[in-house]
Structure formats: C-alpha cells, structure tokens
mmCIF file of C-alpha atoms in Angstrom:
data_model
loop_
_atom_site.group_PDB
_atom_site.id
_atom_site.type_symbol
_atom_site.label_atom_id
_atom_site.label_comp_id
_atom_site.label_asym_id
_atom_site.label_seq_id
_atom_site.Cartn_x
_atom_site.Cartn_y
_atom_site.Cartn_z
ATOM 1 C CA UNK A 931 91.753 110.591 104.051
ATOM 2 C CA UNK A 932 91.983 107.461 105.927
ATOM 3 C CA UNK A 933 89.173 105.962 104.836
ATOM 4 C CA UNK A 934 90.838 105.762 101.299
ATOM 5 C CA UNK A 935 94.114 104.775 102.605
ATOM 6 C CA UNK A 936 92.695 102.177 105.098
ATOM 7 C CA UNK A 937 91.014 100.229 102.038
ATOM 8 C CA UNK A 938 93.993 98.955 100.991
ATOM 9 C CA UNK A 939 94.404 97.315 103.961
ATOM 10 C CA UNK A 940 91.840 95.218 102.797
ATOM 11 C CA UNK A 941 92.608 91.606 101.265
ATOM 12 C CA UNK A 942 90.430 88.840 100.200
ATOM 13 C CA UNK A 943 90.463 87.209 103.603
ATOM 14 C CA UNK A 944 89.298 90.750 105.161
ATOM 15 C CA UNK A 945 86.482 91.373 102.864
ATOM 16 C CA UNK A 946 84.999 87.500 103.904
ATOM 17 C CA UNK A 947 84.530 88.788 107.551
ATOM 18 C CA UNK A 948 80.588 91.047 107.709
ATOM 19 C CA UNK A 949 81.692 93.403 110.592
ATOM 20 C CA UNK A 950 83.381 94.255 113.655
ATOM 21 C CA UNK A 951 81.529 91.266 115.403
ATOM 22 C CA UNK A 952 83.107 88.582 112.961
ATOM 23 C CA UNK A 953 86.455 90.146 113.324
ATOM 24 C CA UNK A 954 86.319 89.762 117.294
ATOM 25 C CA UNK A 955 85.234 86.686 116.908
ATOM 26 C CA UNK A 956 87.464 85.289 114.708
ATOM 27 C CA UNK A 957 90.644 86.962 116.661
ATOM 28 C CA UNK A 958 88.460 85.111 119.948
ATOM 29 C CA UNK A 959 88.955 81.939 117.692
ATOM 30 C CA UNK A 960 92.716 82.525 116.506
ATOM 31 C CA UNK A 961 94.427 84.314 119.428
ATOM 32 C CA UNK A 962 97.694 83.437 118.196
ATOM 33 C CA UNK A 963 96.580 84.826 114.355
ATOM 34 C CA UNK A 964 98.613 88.081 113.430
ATOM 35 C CA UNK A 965 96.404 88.412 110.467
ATOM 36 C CA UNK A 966 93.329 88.300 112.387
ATOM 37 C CA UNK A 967 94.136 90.850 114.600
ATOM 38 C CA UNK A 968 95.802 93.144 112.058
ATOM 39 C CA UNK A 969 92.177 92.472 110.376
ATOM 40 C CA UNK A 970 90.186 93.957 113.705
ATOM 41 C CA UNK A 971 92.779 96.666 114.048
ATOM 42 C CA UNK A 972 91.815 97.811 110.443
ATOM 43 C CA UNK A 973 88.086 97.726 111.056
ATOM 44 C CA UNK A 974 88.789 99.407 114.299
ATOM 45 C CA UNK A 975 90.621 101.993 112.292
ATOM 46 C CA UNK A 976 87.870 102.204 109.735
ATOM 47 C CA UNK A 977 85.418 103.191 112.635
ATOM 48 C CA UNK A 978 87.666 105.470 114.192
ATOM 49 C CA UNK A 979 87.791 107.368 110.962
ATOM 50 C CA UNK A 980 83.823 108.505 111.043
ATOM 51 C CA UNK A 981 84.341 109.101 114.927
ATOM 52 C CA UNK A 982 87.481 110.850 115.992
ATOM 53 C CA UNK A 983 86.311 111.383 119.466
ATOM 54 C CA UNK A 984 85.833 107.589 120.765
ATOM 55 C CA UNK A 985 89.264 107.549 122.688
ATOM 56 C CA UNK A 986 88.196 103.997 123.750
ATOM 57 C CA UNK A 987 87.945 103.183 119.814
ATOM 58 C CA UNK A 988 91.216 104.901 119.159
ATOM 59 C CA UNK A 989 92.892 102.879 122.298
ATOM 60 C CA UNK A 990 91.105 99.773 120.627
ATOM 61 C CA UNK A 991 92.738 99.928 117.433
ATOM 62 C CA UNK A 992 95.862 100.819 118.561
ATOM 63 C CA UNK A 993 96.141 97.473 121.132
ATOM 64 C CA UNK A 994 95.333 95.283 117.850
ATOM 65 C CA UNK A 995 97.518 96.547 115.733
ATOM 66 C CA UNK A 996 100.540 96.358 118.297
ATOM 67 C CA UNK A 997 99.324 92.666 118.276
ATOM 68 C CA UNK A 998 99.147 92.258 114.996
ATOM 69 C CA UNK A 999 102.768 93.506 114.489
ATOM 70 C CA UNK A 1000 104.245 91.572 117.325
ATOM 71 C CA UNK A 1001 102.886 88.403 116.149
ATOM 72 C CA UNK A 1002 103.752 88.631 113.030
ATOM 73 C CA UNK A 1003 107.243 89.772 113.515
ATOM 74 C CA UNK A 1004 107.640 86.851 116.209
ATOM 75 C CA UNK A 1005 106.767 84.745 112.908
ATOM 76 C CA UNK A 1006 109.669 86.585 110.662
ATOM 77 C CA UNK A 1007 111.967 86.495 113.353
ATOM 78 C CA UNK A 1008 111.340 83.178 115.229
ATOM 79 C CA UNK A 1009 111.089 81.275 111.797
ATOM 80 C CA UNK A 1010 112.130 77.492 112.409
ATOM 81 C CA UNK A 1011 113.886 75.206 110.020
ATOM 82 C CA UNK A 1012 111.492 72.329 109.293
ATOM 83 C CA UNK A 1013 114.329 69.262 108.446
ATOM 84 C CA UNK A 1014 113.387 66.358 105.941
ATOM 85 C CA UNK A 1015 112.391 63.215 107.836
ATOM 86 C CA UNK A 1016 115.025 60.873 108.251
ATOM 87 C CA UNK A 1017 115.189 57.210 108.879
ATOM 88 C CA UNK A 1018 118.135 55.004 109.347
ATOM 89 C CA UNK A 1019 118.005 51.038 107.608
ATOM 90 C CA UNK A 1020 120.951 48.667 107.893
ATOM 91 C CA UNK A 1021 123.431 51.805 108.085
ATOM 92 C CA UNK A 1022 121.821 53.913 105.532
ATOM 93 C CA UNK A 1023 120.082 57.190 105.997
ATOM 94 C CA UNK A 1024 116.735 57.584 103.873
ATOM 95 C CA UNK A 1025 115.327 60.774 103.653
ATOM 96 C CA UNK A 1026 111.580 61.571 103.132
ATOM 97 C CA UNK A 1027 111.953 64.527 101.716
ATOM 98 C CA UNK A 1028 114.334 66.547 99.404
ATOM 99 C CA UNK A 1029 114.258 69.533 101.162
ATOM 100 C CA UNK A 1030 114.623 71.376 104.155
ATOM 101 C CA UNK A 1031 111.917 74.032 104.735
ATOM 102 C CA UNK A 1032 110.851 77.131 106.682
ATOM 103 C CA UNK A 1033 108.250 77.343 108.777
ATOM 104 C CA UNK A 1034 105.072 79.670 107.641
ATOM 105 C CA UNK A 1035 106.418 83.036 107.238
ATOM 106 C CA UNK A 1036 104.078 86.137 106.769
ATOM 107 C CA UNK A 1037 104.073 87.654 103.590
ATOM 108 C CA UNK A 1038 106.002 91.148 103.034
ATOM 109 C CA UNK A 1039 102.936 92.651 102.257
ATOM 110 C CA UNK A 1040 100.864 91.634 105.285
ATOM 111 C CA UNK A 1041 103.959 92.546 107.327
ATOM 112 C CA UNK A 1042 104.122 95.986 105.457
ATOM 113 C CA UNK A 1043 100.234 96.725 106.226
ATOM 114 C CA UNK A 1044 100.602 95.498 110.277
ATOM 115 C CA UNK A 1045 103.619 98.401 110.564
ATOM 116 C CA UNK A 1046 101.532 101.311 108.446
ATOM 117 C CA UNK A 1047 98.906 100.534 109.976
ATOM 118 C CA UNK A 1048 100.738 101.054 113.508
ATOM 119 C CA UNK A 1049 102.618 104.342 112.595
ATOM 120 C CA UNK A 1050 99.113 105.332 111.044
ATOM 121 C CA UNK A 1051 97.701 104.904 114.280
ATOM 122 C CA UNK A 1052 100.761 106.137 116.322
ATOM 123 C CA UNK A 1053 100.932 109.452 113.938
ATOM 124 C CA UNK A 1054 96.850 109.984 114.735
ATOM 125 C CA UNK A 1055 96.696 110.079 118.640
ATOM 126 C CA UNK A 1056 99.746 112.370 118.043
ATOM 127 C CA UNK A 1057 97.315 114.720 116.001
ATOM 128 C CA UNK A 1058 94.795 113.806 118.241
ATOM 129 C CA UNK A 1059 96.630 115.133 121.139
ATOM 130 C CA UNK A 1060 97.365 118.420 119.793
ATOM 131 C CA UNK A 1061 100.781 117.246 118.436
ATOM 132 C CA UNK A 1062 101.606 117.505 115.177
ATOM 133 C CA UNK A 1063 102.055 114.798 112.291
ATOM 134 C CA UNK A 1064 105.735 113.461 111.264
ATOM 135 C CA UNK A 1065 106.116 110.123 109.724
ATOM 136 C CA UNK A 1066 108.179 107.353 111.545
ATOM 137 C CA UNK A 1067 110.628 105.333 109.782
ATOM 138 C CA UNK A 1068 108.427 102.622 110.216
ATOM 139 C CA UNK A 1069 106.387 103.611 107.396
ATOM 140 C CA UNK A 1070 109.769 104.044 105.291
ATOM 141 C CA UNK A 1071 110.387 100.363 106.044
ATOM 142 C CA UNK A 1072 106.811 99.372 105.543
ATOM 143 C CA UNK A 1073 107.076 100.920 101.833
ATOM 144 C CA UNK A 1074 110.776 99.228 101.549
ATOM 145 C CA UNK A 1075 108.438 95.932 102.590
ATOM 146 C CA UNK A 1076 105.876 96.570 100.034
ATOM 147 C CA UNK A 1077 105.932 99.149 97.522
ATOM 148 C CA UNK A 1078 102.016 98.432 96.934
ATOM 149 C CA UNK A 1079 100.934 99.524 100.226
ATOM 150 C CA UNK A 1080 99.203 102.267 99.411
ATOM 151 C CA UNK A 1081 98.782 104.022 103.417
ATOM 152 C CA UNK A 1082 102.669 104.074 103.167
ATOM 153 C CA UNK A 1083 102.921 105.689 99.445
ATOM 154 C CA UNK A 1084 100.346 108.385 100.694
ATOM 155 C CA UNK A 1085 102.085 109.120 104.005
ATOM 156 C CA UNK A 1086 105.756 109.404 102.251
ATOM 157 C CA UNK A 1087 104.023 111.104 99.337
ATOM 158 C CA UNK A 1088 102.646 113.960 101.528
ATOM 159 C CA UNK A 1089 106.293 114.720 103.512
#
C-alpha cells in the first residue's frame, strides 16, 4: 500500500535523482534544502516499504522527514518581506522596483507531501510497535494543503 501512495510523492525534481546515493548526496550538498531532504525521506520510505524490519531504515526516514518539515515550515513561517530598492536624489525617493516581494515560499503542495509523509511515517512505527493505526490531524491539514496529495486522500479515505 505504500508503495502506491509514496509515488505521489514523487515530482519532476525527485525522479532526476538515480538512487538513495544521489539523494544523500544532494541533501550533503543542500543542508539547508527542505525539498532535498523531504526527497531522501521518500526514498527512505520507499525502501522501508520492501523491508519492514530495518529499524535503522525506519529511524532513517523518519529523521528526514522531521527535517524536511521543519525546514520548510521555518520557510512559511519565517517568510521575509523583500522591499523595492530605494535611492534618494536631490530630495526625491526613486524606487527600483514596483513592488514589494516575499521571500521564496514552499509551495502548498510540497508542504502538504513533507507533513503526510511525517504522519505516514509516525502512523507506521505505531503499527510497527504493536500499536494500532489512527490518522493525525496532520494529514487532515496536509489534504486542506493540497487536495492532490494522494497519501493524504488514501489515509482519510480509509477512516
């Protein structure tokens, strides 16, 4: 089942990376990257699907996508207001651009995918050990997020 839901984790930048290998690396590269962690976490994920037993892989996956979410809500919450140049001649104030702007944001559904991915993970070592499954609201507001995402859709879907 996870296998199926995990895939939509995928994006265009996830399917670039060749393995495991290229998605350490590239989180090696980009420490500071939400999306490249929330990319190993998913391949972590992915593996821990054909091997339920590798607690190590299951602790793994679970460490990346705590990163992933953390970063990437430190980059919803923490957004900064980029102001228009400005520069001052003989008493008058030019500005070089029209606009303010916000700093990079994540989008909804990359946000939506780092907090199903979590509760995914969360709800599994509960299975895992010998609890039993209940959704968090975190996949409620990961659906709110991104109505797309199709791990939250199949969680709600199964309550």
């Amino acid at each position: 089942a996870f296998s199926a839901s995990t895939s939509s984790l995928t994006t265009p930048q996830m399917t670039s990376l060749n393995g495991l290998d290229e998605a350490r690396n590239n989180v090696v590269l980009n420490p500071d990257s939400g999306e490249a962690w929330l990319i190993l976490a998913n391949m972590l994920a992915q593996e821990l699907a054909t091997d339920t037993t590798d607690d190590a892989m299951r602790a793994s996956a679970t460490a990346a996508a705590q990163k992933a979410f953390v970063l990437l809500y430190d980059r919803v919450v923490n957004a900064t207001l980029v102001t228009p140049k400005r520069h001052t001649t003989r008493g008058q104030t030019l500005e070089y651009s029209d606009t303010s702007v916000v700093s990079s944001l994540p989008s909804a559904s990359l946000f939506s995918r780092s907090i199903a991915l979590l509760s995914w993970l969360e709800d599994f070592e509960a299975q895992e050990d010998g609890g039993t499954a209940s959704m968090s609201p975190s996949m409620q507001e990961s659906y709110i997020l991104d109505p797309t995402n199709h791990i939250a859709a199949a969680a709600l879907k199964s309550l």
